[in-house]
Structures are given as structure tokens and as C-alpha cells.
Tab-separated table of C-alpha atoms in Angstrom:
chain	number	residue	atom	x	y	z
T	29	MET	CA	0.000	0.000	0.000
T	30	GLN	CA	1.525	3.314	-1.059
T	31	ILE	CA	1.327	5.869	1.746
T	32	SER	CA	3.226	8.747	0.134
T	33	GLU	CA	5.500	9.336	-2.843
T	34	ARG	CA	8.453	7.458	-1.326
T	35	VAL	CA	6.871	5.323	1.383
T	36	TYR	CA	4.883	2.083	1.215
T	37	LEU	CA	3.227	0.064	3.976
T	38	VAL	CA	4.056	-3.611	3.364
T	39	GLY	CA	3.275	-5.156	6.754
T	40	SER	CA	0.913	-4.317	9.601
T	41	GLY	CA	-0.736	-6.275	12.413
T	42	ARG	CA	-3.755	-6.046	14.692
T	43	LEU	CA	-2.817	-2.566	15.971
T	44	GLY	CA	-2.745	-1.276	12.406
T	45	MET	CA	-4.081	-2.290	9.000
T	46	GLN	CA	-4.091	-6.075	9.671
T	47	MET	CA	-2.274	-6.738	6.403
T	48	THR	CA	-0.012	-9.498	7.717
T	49	ASP	CA	0.399	-11.422	10.989
T	50	PRO	CA	-1.488	-9.934	13.966
T	51	LEU	CA	1.804	-9.556	15.886
T	52	ASP	CA	3.475	-7.476	13.170
T	53	CYS	CA	4.276	-3.825	13.616
T	54	ASN	CA	3.904	-1.424	10.712
T	55	VAL	CA	6.627	-2.370	8.223
T	56	PHE	CA	7.557	0.400	5.802
T	57	LEU	CA	9.289	0.178	2.429
T	58	LEU	CA	11.327	3.259	1.535
T	59	ASP	CA	12.042	4.163	-2.099
T	60	GLY	CA	15.552	5.508	-2.524
T	61	GLY	CA	15.574	5.076	-6.297
T	62	SER	CA	18.182	2.437	-7.093
T	63	HIS	CA	18.337	1.390	-3.444
T	64	TRP	CA	15.318	0.573	-1.282
T	65	ALA	CA	15.069	-0.095	2.455
T	66	LEU	CA	12.740	-1.621	5.011
T	67	ILE	CA	11.937	0.170	8.236
T	68	ASP	CA	11.402	-2.583	10.822
T	69	ALA	CA	10.928	-6.259	10.032
T	70	GLY	CA	7.794	-7.482	11.777
T	71	SER	CA	7.449	-10.527	13.998
T	72	GLY	CA	8.905	-13.082	11.592
T	73	LEU	CA	5.558	-14.904	11.470
T	74	ALA	CA	4.454	-13.509	8.102
T	75	SER	CA	7.724	-12.565	6.420
T	76	GLU	CA	6.757	-14.178	3.110
T	77	GLU	CA	3.577	-12.083	3.075
T	78	ILE	CA	5.701	-8.978	3.496
T	79	VAL	CA	7.830	-10.119	0.557
T	80	ASP	CA	4.673	-10.637	-1.527
T	81	ASN	CA	3.513	-7.118	-0.690
T	82	ILE	CA	6.880	-5.670	-1.710
T	83	GLU	CA	6.922	-7.535	-5.008
T	84	ALA	CA	3.300	-6.563	-5.699
T	85	HIS	CA	4.574	-2.995	-6.082
T	86	GLY	CA	7.002	-4.116	-8.774
T	87	VAL	CA	10.026	-3.956	-6.487
T	88	ALA	CA	12.504	-6.834	-6.749
T	89	MET	CA	13.818	-8.027	-3.395
T	90	GLU	CA	17.368	-7.552	-4.709
T	91	GLN	CA	16.684	-3.814	-4.703
T	92	VAL	CA	15.850	-3.831	-0.977
T	93	LYS	CA	19.342	-3.693	0.444
T	94	THR	CA	18.951	-2.258	3.945
T	95	LEU	CA	16.832	-2.992	7.004
T	96	LEU	CA	16.619	-0.259	9.636
T	97	LEU	CA	15.274	-1.301	13.028
T	98	THR	CA	13.781	1.206	15.434
T	99	HIS	CA	14.257	-1.251	18.334
T	100	ILE	CA	14.509	-4.989	18.851
T	101	HIS	CA	11.213	-5.948	20.452
T	102	GLY	CA	9.743	-9.068	18.863
T	103	ASP	CA	7.047	-7.379	16.784
T	104	HIS	CA	9.628	-5.111	15.147
T	105	ALA	CA	12.753	-7.235	14.866
T	106	ALA	CA	12.093	-10.985	15.082
T	107	GLY	CA	11.800	-10.980	11.291
T	108	ALA	CA	15.229	-9.413	10.795
T	109	ALA	CA	17.084	-12.729	10.462
T	110	PHE	CA	14.724	-13.823	7.673
T	111	PHE	CA	15.490	-10.767	5.552
T	112	SER	CA	19.195	-10.861	6.337
T	113	GLU	CA	19.648	-14.561	5.614
T	114	ASN	CA	17.359	-14.863	2.584
T	115	TYR	CA	17.962	-11.548	0.849
T	116	GLY	CA	21.273	-10.299	2.214
T	117	MET	CA	19.791	-7.125	3.692
T	118	GLN	CA	22.242	-5.160	5.801
T	119	VAL	CA	20.709	-4.708	9.227
T	120	ILE	CA	21.048	-1.430	11.110
T	121	THR	CA	20.005	-0.988	14.724
T	122	ALA	CA	20.931	1.088	17.762
T	123	LYS	CA	24.530	0.528	18.824
T	124	GLU	CA	23.452	-0.500	22.323
T	125	ALA	CA	21.171	-3.179	20.884
T	126	GLU	CA	23.754	-4.587	18.473
T	127	PRO	CA	25.122	-7.271	20.849
T	128	TRP	CA	21.603	-8.152	21.998
T	129	LEU	CA	20.415	-8.769	18.431
T	130	THR	CA	23.502	-10.688	17.357
T	131	ALA	CA	23.048	-12.961	20.387
T	132	GLY	CA	19.265	-13.230	20.132
T	133	ASP	CA	19.102	-12.093	23.765
T	134	THR	CA	15.488	-12.614	24.838
T	135	LYS	CA	16.044	-11.043	28.251
T	136	LYS	CA	17.394	-7.755	26.949
T	137	ASN	CA	14.611	-7.432	24.383
T	138	SER	CA	11.974	-8.427	26.977
T	139	ILE	CA	10.720	-11.427	24.981
T	140	ASP	CA	10.900	-13.642	28.068
T	141	ASP	CA	8.724	-11.252	30.078
T	142	ALA	CA	6.353	-10.743	27.149
T	143	LYS	CA	5.816	-14.497	26.845
T	144	LYS	CA	5.009	-14.742	30.553
T	145	ALA	CA	2.492	-11.917	30.119
T	146	GLY	CA	0.865	-13.647	27.147
T	147	VAL	CA	1.923	-11.016	24.605
T	148	TYR	CA	3.675	-13.679	22.529
T	149	PRO	CA	2.892	-17.417	22.366
T	150	LYS	CA	5.196	-19.678	24.365
T	151	ASP	CA	6.730	-21.090	21.190
T	152	PHE	CA	7.556	-17.640	19.748
T	153	VAL	CA	11.124	-17.586	18.400
T	154	PHE	CA	13.432	-14.590	18.218
T	155	PRO	CA	16.382	-15.609	15.989
T	156	ALA	CA	19.810	-14.079	16.414
T	157	CYS	CA	20.732	-11.794	13.519
T	158	SER	CA	23.974	-10.293	12.284
T	159	VAL	CA	24.235	-6.506	12.329
T	160	GLU	CA	25.956	-4.413	9.692
T	161	GLN	CA	25.958	-1.157	11.671
T	162	GLY	CA	25.090	0.031	15.143
T	163	VAL	CA	23.997	3.673	15.086
T	164	VAL	CA	23.965	6.500	17.617
T	165	GLU	CA	22.530	10.001	17.765
T	166	GLY	CA	23.236	11.997	14.600
T	167	ASP	CA	24.451	9.115	12.441
T	168	ARG	CA	23.333	9.413	8.834
T	169	ILE	CA	22.207	6.487	6.714
T	170	GLN	CA	22.137	6.663	2.937
T	171	VAL	CA	19.327	4.868	1.112
T	172	GLY	CA	19.859	5.594	-2.561
T	173	ASP	CA	19.255	9.309	-3.024
T	174	LEU	CA	17.721	9.692	0.449
T	175	THR	CA	19.501	10.439	3.715
T	176	LEU	CA	18.056	9.483	7.085
T	177	GLN	CA	19.315	10.847	10.387
T	178	THR	CA	19.346	8.755	13.544
T	179	ILE	CA	17.657	10.190	16.624
T	180	GLU	CA	18.055	8.392	19.931
T	181	THR	CA	14.590	8.117	21.474
T	182	PRO	CA	14.610	5.808	24.506
T	183	CYS	CA	11.019	5.251	25.535
T	184	HIS	CA	9.376	1.910	26.168
T	185	SER	CA	12.752	0.370	25.345
T	186	ARG	CA	16.179	1.786	26.077
T	187	ASP	CA	17.619	0.911	22.653
T	188	HIS	CA	14.958	2.790	20.686
T	189	VAL	CA	15.943	5.054	17.794
T	190	SER	CA	13.865	7.001	15.277
T	191	TYR	CA	14.843	7.969	11.733
T	192	LEU	CA	14.341	11.482	10.370
T	193	LEU	CA	13.956	12.028	6.628
T	194	GLU	CA	13.794	15.519	5.168
T	195	ILE	CA	12.310	15.504	1.680
T	196	GLY	CA	10.400	18.035	-0.392
T	197	GLY	CA	10.655	20.621	2.368
T	198	GLU	CA	8.957	18.313	4.869
T	199	ARG	CA	10.257	16.553	7.951
T	200	CYS	CA	9.199	12.910	8.003
T	201	LEU	CA	9.803	10.639	10.989
T	202	PHE	CA	9.836	6.866	11.229
T	203	SER	CA	9.073	6.849	14.925
T	204	GLY	CA	8.726	3.188	15.855
T	205	ASP	CA	6.945	3.065	19.198
T	206	VAL	CA	7.702	6.509	20.630
T	207	VAL	CA	4.514	8.356	19.752
T	208	PHE	CA	1.372	7.697	17.760
T	209	ALA	CA	-1.679	9.472	16.363
T	210	ASP	CA	-3.557	11.522	18.960
T	211	GLY	CA	-0.416	11.718	21.092
T	212	LYS	CA	-0.651	8.175	22.412
T	213	ILE	CA	2.395	6.309	23.732
T	214	VAL	CA	3.326	2.788	24.875
T	215	LEU	CA	4.476	2.564	28.469
T	216	GLN	CA	4.968	-0.973	29.705
T	217	ASN	CA	6.280	-2.762	32.779
T	218	THR	CA	9.668	-3.878	31.475
T	219	TRP	CA	13.213	-3.495	32.789
T	220	ASP	CA	14.208	-0.666	30.452
T	221	CYS	CA	11.039	1.434	30.198
T	222	SER	CA	11.565	4.819	31.848
T	223	ILE	CA	8.917	7.541	32.153
T	224	GLN	CA	11.611	10.214	32.407
T	225	ASP	CA	13.405	8.963	29.294
T	226	TYR	CA	10.085	8.756	27.485
T	227	ALA	CA	9.197	12.357	28.340
T	228	GLU	CA	12.624	13.557	27.173
T	229	SER	CA	12.332	11.678	23.871
T	230	VAL	CA	8.909	13.168	23.188
T	231	ARG	CA	10.281	16.626	24.040
T	232	LYS	CA	13.083	16.110	21.527
T	233	LEU	CA	10.636	15.114	18.797
T	234	HIS	CA	8.350	18.022	19.672
T	235	GLU	CA	11.212	20.449	19.019
T	236	LEU	CA	11.771	18.981	15.552
T	237	GLN	CA	8.304	20.099	14.379
T	238	ILE	CA	7.589	16.958	12.367
T	239	ASP	CA	5.304	17.167	9.333
T	240	ARG	CA	4.735	13.468	8.599
T	241	LEU	CA	4.737	10.623	11.099
T	242	TYR	CA	5.180	6.975	10.154
T	243	PRO	CA	4.688	5.139	13.487
T	244	GLY	CA	5.205	1.507	14.415
T	245	HIS	CA	1.465	0.918	14.864
T	246	GLY	CA	-1.784	2.585	13.896
T	247	ALA	CA	-2.408	5.424	11.482
T	248	CYS	CA	0.243	7.354	9.587
T	249	LEU	CA	-0.003	11.146	9.716
T	250	LEU	CA	0.737	12.874	6.411
T	251	SER	CA	0.409	16.436	7.640
T	252	GLU	CA	0.639	18.404	10.888
T	253	ALA	CA	2.065	15.469	12.823
T	254	ARG	CA	3.649	18.051	15.120
T	255	ASP	CA	0.221	18.681	16.676
T	256	HIS	CA	-0.107	15.042	17.733
T	257	ILE	CA	3.397	14.993	19.174
T	258	GLN	CA	2.638	18.210	21.031
T	259	THR	CA	-0.358	16.545	22.662
T	260	ALA	CA	1.934	13.964	24.262
T	261	HIS	CA	4.575	16.564	25.070
T	262	ASP	CA	2.143	18.889	26.830
T	263	ILE	CA	0.829	16.102	29.039
T	264	PHE	CA	4.347	15.040	30.025
T	265	ALA	CA	5.262	18.685	30.671
T	266	GLN	CA	2.362	18.897	33.129
T	267	LEU	CA	3.736	15.802	34.934
T	268	GLY	CA	1.025	13.584	33.489
T	269	ILE	CA	1.118	10.421	31.393
T	270	PRO	CA	-0.319	10.428	27.860
T	271	ALA	CA	-2.893	7.813	26.903
T	272	ASN	CA	-1.447	4.356	26.212
T	273	LEU	CA	-1.933	2.789	22.790
């Protein structure tokens, strides 16, 4: 599904468009011309469906050379090994998360706790995956003729990063699970979820005055996304907690 001139939605679960497996996050395909990229990989439970959706747009998998992860929770990153091993995609994630992903560490990415809570089935598998690059604040990633900037946004996971794309005079953000339409967030009872870090990350995004928001779940915002981010920011600034997705 084409969302905008350079962005396609090729995977989405029960908290979104229900295009692929219910556990999938929003998986975006980014058109860099000769070089395409995926933003997040989904749960690994419907990876072939994601491939079908990519190819339905006339894009050969050989053109999709990079996979950028916003964080390594199961719904966003358990599919990374599939795309790396089958299509040679170079995987990029936060530098802090690099050793966790390469080891398939299910404690650091909270899979163990999520299974106990019933978020994932007991037989859910998170495969280890090689990482091409671990990124930090300010790192730039080239995808064909597009340049994305890394923004560290710890929120409901400590390793979370967002990717800023400036194109056509607009600021577009692939925000993973930091903030969603209507200013909603995702706080959860895990080892690395910090309210203070979350508030600071939302403040940082508020200052960027984002035009378009491509979040990890739910609706994309193709204009005035800054207003939705401000909703979350204002609540945090008043010592409150925004509504949970």
C-alpha cells in the first residue's frame, strides 16, 4: 500500500491495517531510487507475506538492500534474520542493541517477560541476527538518493531510535513506538522502560516540528504530525502520562 511518494506500507498487524500477521508492527518500504530499504521487520511470522507485498509494487527483493530497526522488540525485529539470511539485507540498529540482536538475547529485548504476560505465544522464536551497523545520535544512513538521520529516542525500550527524513521541504519521521496518532504512547512494565526517558524523547521530537509521522502501529499522519506529538509533550510537561496505545 503506497502511503506517500516514497513510502509504502508492506506489513501491519492487529494494531494497524491487519495486512499481515497480527503480531506485526507497521513495516515500511522506503524508495531511494536504485536502493530501497525496510523500516522494521515485523514478527517473523508472516515474512513471506511482506515479501509478496513488496513484489506486488514491482520492487525486486534484490533492490531492498537495507533494514533499519527502530528497536529490537519481537514485533519489530524478530523478522530481521529472515530478511538478512534470505535476501542479504544489511541490518542497522541502535549501537546498544547490536550485541543483543547478534546474540538473540530474549532477556534484553523483553521477549521472556512478554511471553510470561501472554503477549507472545510460548513457542515464539526470536532468531539471532547479524548486524551491519550500530547507530547512535546523529548518524546518517544513505538509502539511494535519500539520507536518514538517527535520533536516539529511549522510551518503552532503552535501545529505541527514530529515523528522520527531510524531503520536499517536509520533515518525516519513522518513529517506531515513541509516539502515535492523537499523542498516544506505549508505556509498559519492562526493565528498560523509563517515564523520564520517554518524556525527554517526546520533548526532543516536539522540538523537531515533524510534518509526517510513520509510526510503528496505527495510522500514519501525512500532515501536521507536530500537533499530535505536542499533545503527548504537553501532558508530560504537566507531569502527566499520555494515553497508552
